Amino acid sequence: MKPVVLVTRKLPDAVEDRLRRDYSPMLNPNDALYTPEQIIERAQGADAILPCHTEKFGAEVIARLPERVRVIANFSVGYDHVDTAAAKARGLIVTNTPEVLSDATAELTLMLMLGAARRASEGERLVRTRAWKDWSPSFMVGTQLTGKRLGILGFGRVGRVVAQRARGFDMQIHYNDVQRLPPELEQGAVFHPTPAELMPHCDFLALHCVASPQTIKLLNAALIARLPDGAIVVNASRGVVVDDDALIAALKSGKLSAAGLDVYNNEPDIHPGYRELPNAFLMPHIGSATKETRIAMGFRALDNLDAVFAGKEPRDRVA
Ligand code: 8YV
């Protein structure tokens, strides 16, 4: 008997083909968003669940999953949507999909930096609404990336690829993480022991830390005040890292010249203040949304499932 896998969202064909080959998948061809009740109901009779970050597995949901479910194999690198303590307590294995989305997310981060710095939202709106009437030397003047200082808060897998790509723009890399990395990973990046100490060195600040109790609203008014005037902030990690009111106030006052955001608190019902800001370049959580990466994420999740059902330790176990 093949293990039964509850797949919560529509996945790429190649991933669903492999699921059909090796498992008895319960697929979601219409890509409907399941409520927690629907997940609990559908999980009856499943041996595993393969969810995305759109499905929340809090302690209450985990407590109501049938005993038969052995593993939650996430189709995501972030797993803040899963209460890992509750999963551990129940003996439920949890895995994620690191590495395979670092390139795509780093590319999107560079896009956020360029889009924010070169006023992409404003420019696009001018062209699309026929409001573009003229040209002058002062028209749509933005900021250049080349040669600037890029501060990276969270120098993990994605942060380090961002650094590598940014070196192509001759940017000088500064970073903060919980501890200093070895020289082969730093590649010349300058370590700052605290976020507060990193801030004054950031013409651009890119957030790449994980969502955790320690990083909730990490970028608050006090930290923003330490950034150079006119700095640019980008976020392709998690919305909870940002205090929205503080960021919006800084974008309004001109303390920050622009922001590029892909992630938000309470997606997709984001803080309405962002929509009004001409200097915010806004994307709808698409950091890993490339054809190549979506397939790689699915395969990585399946590699983890394969290991669990072969009685081995999955490569990407997080609980
Ligand atoms: C995914 C992400 O699109 O992997 C993550 O943690 O935030 C995104 O890249 C999404 O989470 C897929 O479930």
Tab-separated table of C-alpha atoms and ligand atoms in Angstrom:
chain	number	residue	atom	x	y	z
A	1	MET	CA	0.000	0.000	0.000
A	2	LYS	CA	1.356	3.408	-0.977
A	3	PRO	CA	1.271	6.029	1.790
A	4	VAL	CA	-1.592	8.526	1.478
A	5	VAL	CA	-0.431	12.147	1.175
A	6	LEU	CA	-2.754	15.106	1.633
A	7	VAL	CA	-1.481	17.827	-0.730
A	8	THR	CA	-3.075	21.136	0.231
A	9	ARG	CA	-2.420	23.193	-2.942
A	10	LYS	CA	-2.042	22.599	-6.684
A	11	LEU	CA	1.613	21.766	-7.336
A	12	PRO	CA	3.589	21.710	-10.626
A	13	ASP	CA	2.758	18.794	-12.945
A	14	ALA	CA	6.181	17.179	-12.516
A	15	VAL	CA	5.706	17.153	-8.749
A	16	GLU	CA	2.183	15.757	-8.937
A	17	ASP	CA	3.371	13.087	-11.418
A	18	ARG	CA	6.006	11.947	-8.935
A	19	LEU	CA	3.420	12.009	-6.160
A	20	ARG	CA	1.102	9.781	-8.201
A	21	ARG	CA	3.970	7.405	-8.991
A	22	ASP	CA	5.155	6.907	-5.415
A	23	TYR	CA	2.161	7.746	-3.207
A	24	SER	CA	-1.617	7.823	-3.063
A	25	PRO	CA	-1.982	11.595	-3.190
A	26	MET	CA	-5.109	13.540	-2.291
A	27	LEU	CA	-4.598	16.432	-4.700
A	28	ASN	CA	-6.235	19.851	-4.889
A	29	PRO	CA	-6.710	20.397	-8.650
A	30	ASN	CA	-8.701	23.613	-8.158
A	31	ASP	CA	-6.140	25.029	-5.733
A	32	ALA	CA	-8.856	25.947	-3.224
A	33	LEU	CA	-7.600	27.404	0.041
A	34	TYR	CA	-8.553	24.923	2.788
A	35	THR	CA	-9.738	26.095	6.177
A	36	PRO	CA	-8.212	24.431	9.262
A	37	GLU	CA	-11.445	22.405	9.615
A	38	GLN	CA	-11.148	21.173	6.024
A	39	ILE	CA	-7.531	20.191	6.580
A	40	ILE	CA	-8.433	18.225	9.707
A	41	GLU	CA	-11.299	16.554	7.846
A	42	ARG	CA	-9.203	15.700	4.789
A	43	ALA	CA	-6.310	14.490	6.930
A	44	GLN	CA	-8.417	11.588	8.203
A	45	GLY	CA	-6.928	8.629	6.390
A	46	ALA	CA	-3.702	10.452	5.420
A	47	ASP	CA	-0.217	9.312	6.415
A	48	ALA	CA	1.406	12.620	5.550
A	49	ILE	CA	0.544	16.219	4.729
A	50	LEU	CA	2.355	18.328	2.130
A	51	PRO	CA	1.262	21.930	2.828
A	52	CYS	CA	2.361	25.426	1.833
A	53	HIS	CA	2.835	28.437	4.090
A	54	THR	CA	-0.824	29.310	3.431
A	55	GLU	CA	-1.983	26.505	5.751
A	56	LYS	CA	-1.516	27.145	9.439
A	57	PHE	CA	-0.705	24.277	11.778
A	58	GLY	CA	-1.141	25.756	15.232
A	59	ALA	CA	-1.232	23.586	18.355
A	60	GLU	CA	-5.019	23.184	18.088
A	61	VAL	CA	-4.902	21.895	14.526
A	62	ILE	CA	-1.987	19.579	15.304
A	63	ALA	CA	-3.837	18.167	18.324
A	64	ARG	CA	-6.777	17.280	16.071
A	65	LEU	CA	-4.795	15.564	13.321
A	66	PRO	CA	-5.332	11.812	13.279
A	67	GLU	CA	-2.609	9.659	14.880
A	68	ARG	CA	-1.951	8.144	11.489
A	69	VAL	CA	-0.373	11.370	10.150
A	70	ARG	CA	3.362	10.961	10.711
A	71	VAL	CA	4.866	13.898	8.861
A	72	ILE	CA	4.217	17.434	7.659
A	73	ALA	CA	6.535	17.877	4.658
A	74	ASN	CA	6.356	21.590	3.941
A	75	PHE	CA	6.566	23.047	0.467
A	76	SER	CA	8.442	26.066	1.875
A	77	VAL	CA	11.676	26.942	3.569
A	78	GLY	CA	9.907	29.014	6.232
A	79	TYR	CA	7.964	26.987	8.773
A	80	ASP	CA	6.610	29.691	11.028
A	81	HIS	CA	3.141	28.488	9.988
A	82	VAL	CA	3.749	25.275	11.960
A	83	ASP	CA	3.890	25.072	15.754
A	84	THR	CA	7.013	22.924	15.871
A	85	ALA	CA	6.874	22.517	19.668
A	86	ALA	CA	3.369	21.057	19.400
A	87	ALA	CA	4.506	18.842	16.509
A	88	LYS	CA	7.488	17.553	18.490
A	89	ALA	CA	5.359	16.883	21.552
A	90	ARG	CA	3.075	14.742	19.422
A	91	GLY	CA	5.969	12.944	17.658
A	92	LEU	CA	5.075	14.504	14.321
A	93	ILE	CA	8.000	14.953	11.928
A	94	VAL	CA	8.211	18.371	10.208
A	95	THR	CA	10.452	19.152	7.222
A	96	ASN	CA	11.096	22.206	5.017
A	97	THR	CA	12.748	22.942	1.635
A	98	PRO	CA	15.943	24.932	2.179
A	99	GLU	CA	18.577	25.814	-0.458
A	100	VAL	CA	16.442	25.191	-3.543
A	101	LEU	CA	14.778	28.600	-3.365
A	102	SER	CA	17.764	30.721	-2.388
A	103	ASP	CA	18.574	31.802	-5.959
A	104	ALA	CA	14.999	32.749	-6.844
A	105	THR	CA	14.496	34.645	-3.591
A	106	ALA	CA	17.833	36.431	-3.984
A	107	GLU	CA	16.886	37.465	-7.523
A	108	LEU	CA	13.607	38.853	-6.237
A	109	THR	CA	15.498	40.722	-3.524
A	110	LEU	CA	17.680	42.381	-6.151
A	111	MET	CA	14.503	43.244	-8.038
A	112	LEU	CA	13.093	44.851	-4.871
A	113	MET	CA	16.297	46.852	-4.455
A	114	LEU	CA	16.298	48.000	-8.068
A	115	GLY	CA	12.545	48.593	-8.150
A	116	ALA	CA	12.636	50.677	-4.977
A	117	ALA	CA	15.813	52.557	-5.899
A	118	ARG	CA	14.718	53.373	-9.459
A	119	ARG	CA	11.090	54.145	-8.554
A	120	ALA	CA	9.641	51.332	-10.624
A	121	SER	CA	6.100	51.603	-9.231
A	122	GLU	CA	5.877	55.306	-10.038
A	123	GLY	CA	7.344	54.853	-13.505
A	124	GLU	CA	5.035	52.000	-14.387
A	125	ARG	CA	2.001	53.909	-13.209
A	126	LEU	CA	2.992	56.970	-15.257
A	127	VAL	CA	3.246	54.918	-18.431
A	128	ARG	CA	0.135	52.818	-17.883
A	129	THR	CA	-2.110	55.740	-16.928
A	130	ARG	CA	-0.854	57.950	-19.806
A	131	ALA	CA	0.337	60.439	-17.200
A	132	TRP	CA	3.824	60.421	-18.738
A	133	LYS	CA	3.927	63.717	-20.654
A	134	ASP	CA	7.441	64.995	-20.587
A	135	TRP	CA	11.073	64.424	-19.783
A	136	SER	CA	13.556	66.568	-17.883
A	137	PRO	CA	16.903	65.959	-16.175
A	138	SER	CA	15.115	65.875	-12.837
A	139	PHE	CA	12.425	63.451	-13.995
A	140	MET	CA	12.154	60.187	-12.027
A	141	VAL	CA	15.618	60.520	-10.557
A	142	GLY	CA	16.380	57.623	-8.241
A	143	THR	CA	19.269	56.057	-6.415
A	144	GLN	CA	22.078	53.923	-7.809
A	145	LEU	CA	23.010	50.540	-6.333
A	146	THR	CA	26.536	50.564	-7.708
A	147	GLY	CA	29.163	51.048	-5.050
A	148	LYS	CA	26.676	51.455	-2.196
A	149	ARG	CA	26.714	49.666	1.154
A	150	LEU	CA	24.255	46.803	1.522
A	151	GLY	CA	23.417	45.656	5.040
A	152	ILE	CA	21.994	42.170	5.327
A	153	LEU	CA	20.112	41.302	8.482
A	154	GLY	CA	20.273	37.494	8.666
A	155	PHE	CA	23.250	36.114	6.742
A	156	GLY	CA	21.866	32.641	6.080
A	157	ARG	CA	21.421	30.835	2.781
A	158	VAL	CA	19.343	33.517	1.044
A	159	GLY	CA	21.231	36.440	2.570
A	160	ARG	CA	24.542	35.074	1.340
A	161	VAL	CA	23.283	34.597	-2.231
A	162	VAL	CA	21.952	38.170	-2.154
A	163	ALA	CA	25.432	39.296	-1.085
A	164	GLN	CA	26.989	37.370	-3.959
A	165	ARG	CA	24.648	38.908	-6.537
A	166	ALA	CA	25.051	42.392	-5.029
A	167	ARG	CA	28.831	42.112	-5.418
A	168	GLY	CA	28.066	42.240	-9.148
A	169	PHE	CA	26.939	45.816	-8.481
A	170	ASP	CA	30.188	46.513	-6.610
A	171	MET	CA	28.193	46.820	-3.395
A	172	GLN	CA	30.039	46.586	-0.079
A	173	ILE	CA	28.429	43.951	2.107
A	174	HIS	CA	27.779	44.385	5.833
A	175	TYR	CA	25.806	41.911	7.911
A	176	ASN	CA	24.446	40.899	11.252
A	177	ASP	CA	23.587	37.383	12.338
A	178	VAL	CA	23.460	35.632	15.695
A	179	GLN	CA	27.156	34.957	15.329
A	180	ARG	CA	30.016	35.777	13.006
A	181	LEU	CA	30.392	33.386	10.075
A	182	PRO	CA	33.678	31.801	8.961
A	183	PRO	CA	35.679	33.728	6.327
A	184	GLU	CA	34.740	31.328	3.506
A	185	LEU	CA	31.089	32.234	4.041
A	186	GLU	CA	31.685	35.922	4.758
A	187	GLN	CA	33.580	36.458	1.498
A	188	GLY	CA	34.774	39.818	2.816
A	189	ALA	CA	31.414	40.909	4.272
A	190	VAL	CA	31.783	43.020	7.407
A	191	PHE	CA	30.199	41.563	10.564
A	192	HIS	CA	28.331	43.767	13.040
A	193	PRO	CA	27.488	42.106	16.366
A	194	THR	CA	23.997	43.616	16.753
A	195	PRO	CA	21.279	44.856	14.378
A	196	ALA	CA	21.649	48.317	15.956
A	197	GLU	CA	25.352	48.395	15.078
A	198	LEU	CA	24.660	47.284	11.503
A	199	MET	CA	22.151	50.053	10.757
A	200	PRO	CA	24.474	53.063	10.262
A	201	HIS	CA	26.336	51.092	7.547
A	202	CYS	CA	23.281	50.456	5.346
A	203	ASP	CA	22.547	52.562	2.295
A	204	PHE	CA	20.366	49.558	1.510
A	205	LEU	CA	19.046	47.188	4.175
A	206	ALA	CA	17.841	43.711	3.163
A	207	LEU	CA	15.967	41.605	5.719
A	208	HIS	CA	16.688	37.891	5.517
A	209	CYS	CA	16.152	36.664	9.044
A	210	VAL	CA	13.745	33.901	10.005
A	211	ALA	CA	10.468	34.668	11.731
A	212	SER	CA	10.884	33.880	15.431
A	213	PRO	CA	9.860	35.451	18.730
A	214	GLN	CA	13.239	37.261	18.651
A	215	THR	CA	12.660	38.829	15.219
A	216	ILE	CA	9.026	39.980	15.538
A	217	LYS	CA	8.984	43.743	14.759
A	218	LEU	CA	12.785	43.715	14.795
A	219	LEU	CA	12.792	46.570	12.287
A	220	ASN	CA	11.079	49.117	14.530
A	221	ALA	CA	11.260	52.916	14.851
A	222	ALA	CA	14.402	52.777	17.006
A	223	LEU	CA	16.296	50.666	14.469
A	224	ILE	CA	15.067	52.722	11.497
A	225	ALA	CA	16.289	55.881	13.263
A	226	ARG	CA	19.824	54.446	13.162
A	227	LEU	CA	19.773	54.014	9.359
A	228	PRO	CA	21.368	56.753	7.240
A	229	ASP	CA	18.826	59.318	6.010
A	230	GLY	CA	17.431	58.266	2.646
A	231	ALA	CA	18.246	54.567	3.100
A	232	ILE	CA	16.271	51.915	1.230
A	233	VAL	CA	14.762	48.876	2.986
A	234	VAL	CA	13.771	45.631	1.272
A	235	ASN	CA	12.071	42.594	2.770
A	236	ALA	CA	11.730	39.159	1.153
A	237	SER	CA	11.794	37.197	4.424
A	238	ARG	CA	8.671	37.450	6.562
A	239	GLY	CA	6.365	40.384	7.271
A	240	VAL	CA	6.475	39.906	11.036
A	241	VAL	CA	10.069	41.158	11.079
A	242	VAL	CA	8.761	44.669	10.350
A	243	ASP	CA	6.805	47.108	12.496
A	244	ASP	CA	4.499	48.338	9.722
A	245	ASP	CA	3.544	51.620	11.393
A	246	ALA	CA	7.196	52.523	11.911
A	247	LEU	CA	8.186	51.653	8.335
A	248	ILE	CA	5.250	53.530	6.830
A	249	ALA	CA	5.985	56.600	8.985
A	250	ALA	CA	9.641	56.574	7.856
A	251	LEU	CA	8.631	56.278	4.198
A	252	LYS	CA	6.201	59.169	4.607
A	253	SER	CA	8.623	61.451	6.430
A	254	GLY	CA	11.438	60.854	3.946
A	255	LYS	CA	13.700	59.292	6.587
A	256	LEU	CA	13.737	56.333	4.195
A	257	SER	CA	13.713	57.139	0.496
A	258	ALA	CA	12.011	53.911	-0.572
A	259	ALA	CA	11.142	50.337	0.314
A	260	GLY	CA	10.736	47.144	-1.688
A	261	LEU	CA	8.481	44.568	-0.056
A	262	ASP	CA	7.474	41.037	-1.002
A	263	VAL	CA	6.188	39.909	2.397
A	264	TYR	CA	3.846	41.508	4.916
A	265	ASN	CA	2.094	41.089	8.194
A	266	ASN	CA	-1.290	39.451	7.725
A	267	GLU	CA	-0.976	38.587	4.021
A	268	PRO	CA	-2.817	39.192	1.759
A	269	ASP	CA	-4.781	41.716	3.839
A	270	ILE	CA	-1.784	43.971	4.326
A	271	HIS	CA	-1.529	47.292	6.164
A	272	PRO	CA	-3.468	49.703	3.892
A	273	GLY	CA	-0.851	52.408	4.425
A	274	TYR	CA	1.543	50.669	2.046
A	275	ARG	CA	-0.827	51.005	-0.909
A	276	GLU	CA	-0.807	54.790	-0.607
A	277	LEU	CA	2.964	55.169	-0.669
A	278	PRO	CA	4.457	56.112	-4.057
A	279	ASN	CA	7.925	55.159	-2.773
A	280	ALA	CA	6.980	51.563	-1.909
A	281	PHE	CA	7.613	48.903	-4.560
A	282	LEU	CA	5.228	46.107	-3.641
A	283	MET	CA	5.170	42.468	-4.734
A	284	PRO	CA	2.720	39.739	-3.595
A	285	HIS	CA	4.991	37.180	-1.845
A	286	ILE	CA	6.556	35.732	-4.991
A	287	GLY	CA	10.165	35.336	-3.849
A	288	SER	CA	10.378	31.676	-4.834
A	289	ALA	CA	7.846	31.829	-7.676
A	290	THR	CA	9.886	30.609	-10.645
A	291	LYS	CA	9.113	27.486	-12.660
A	292	GLU	CA	12.449	25.916	-11.802
A	293	THR	CA	12.212	26.635	-8.109
A	294	ARG	CA	8.609	25.502	-7.671
A	295	ILE	CA	9.559	22.086	-9.103
A	296	ALA	CA	12.725	21.924	-7.008
A	297	MET	CA	10.740	22.771	-3.865
A	298	GLY	CA	8.227	20.009	-4.620
A	299	PHE	CA	10.977	17.474	-5.272
A	300	ARG	CA	12.773	18.472	-2.093
A	301	ALA	CA	9.560	18.005	-0.096
A	302	LEU	CA	9.131	14.594	-1.744
A	303	ASP	CA	12.737	13.631	-0.967
A	304	ASN	CA	11.890	14.302	2.662
A	305	LEU	CA	8.710	12.231	2.469
A	306	ASP	CA	10.582	9.391	0.743
A	307	ALA	CA	13.114	9.323	3.577
A	308	VAL	CA	10.434	9.217	6.275
A	309	PHE	CA	8.586	6.343	4.593
A	310	ALA	CA	11.870	4.488	4.008
A	311	GLY	CA	12.478	4.689	7.758
A	312	LYS	CA	15.370	7.146	7.349
A	313	GLU	CA	16.052	10.543	8.817
A	314	PRO	CA	14.776	13.189	6.368
A	315	ARG	CA	17.433	15.633	5.203
A	316	ASP	CA	15.485	18.756	6.147
A	317	ARG	CA	13.927	17.846	9.472
A	318	VAL	CA	12.994	20.899	11.539
A	319	ALA	CA	10.934	19.072	14.185
B	1	8YV	C1	6.891	30.157	-0.729
B	1	8YV	C2	8.219	31.127	1.244
B	1	8YV	O1	6.320	30.661	-1.864
B	1	8YV	O2	9.352	29.047	1.217
B	1	8YV	C3	8.967	29.998	1.873
B	1	8YV	O3	9.185	30.070	3.094
B	1	8YV	O4	7.942	32.066	1.868
B	1	8YV	C4	7.842	31.165	-0.188
B	1	8YV	O5	9.007	31.132	-0.916
B	1	8YV	C5	5.821	29.679	0.160
B	1	8YV	O6	6.121	29.687	1.485
B	1	8YV	C6	5.419	28.303	-0.262
B	1	8YV	O7	4.699	27.639	0.700
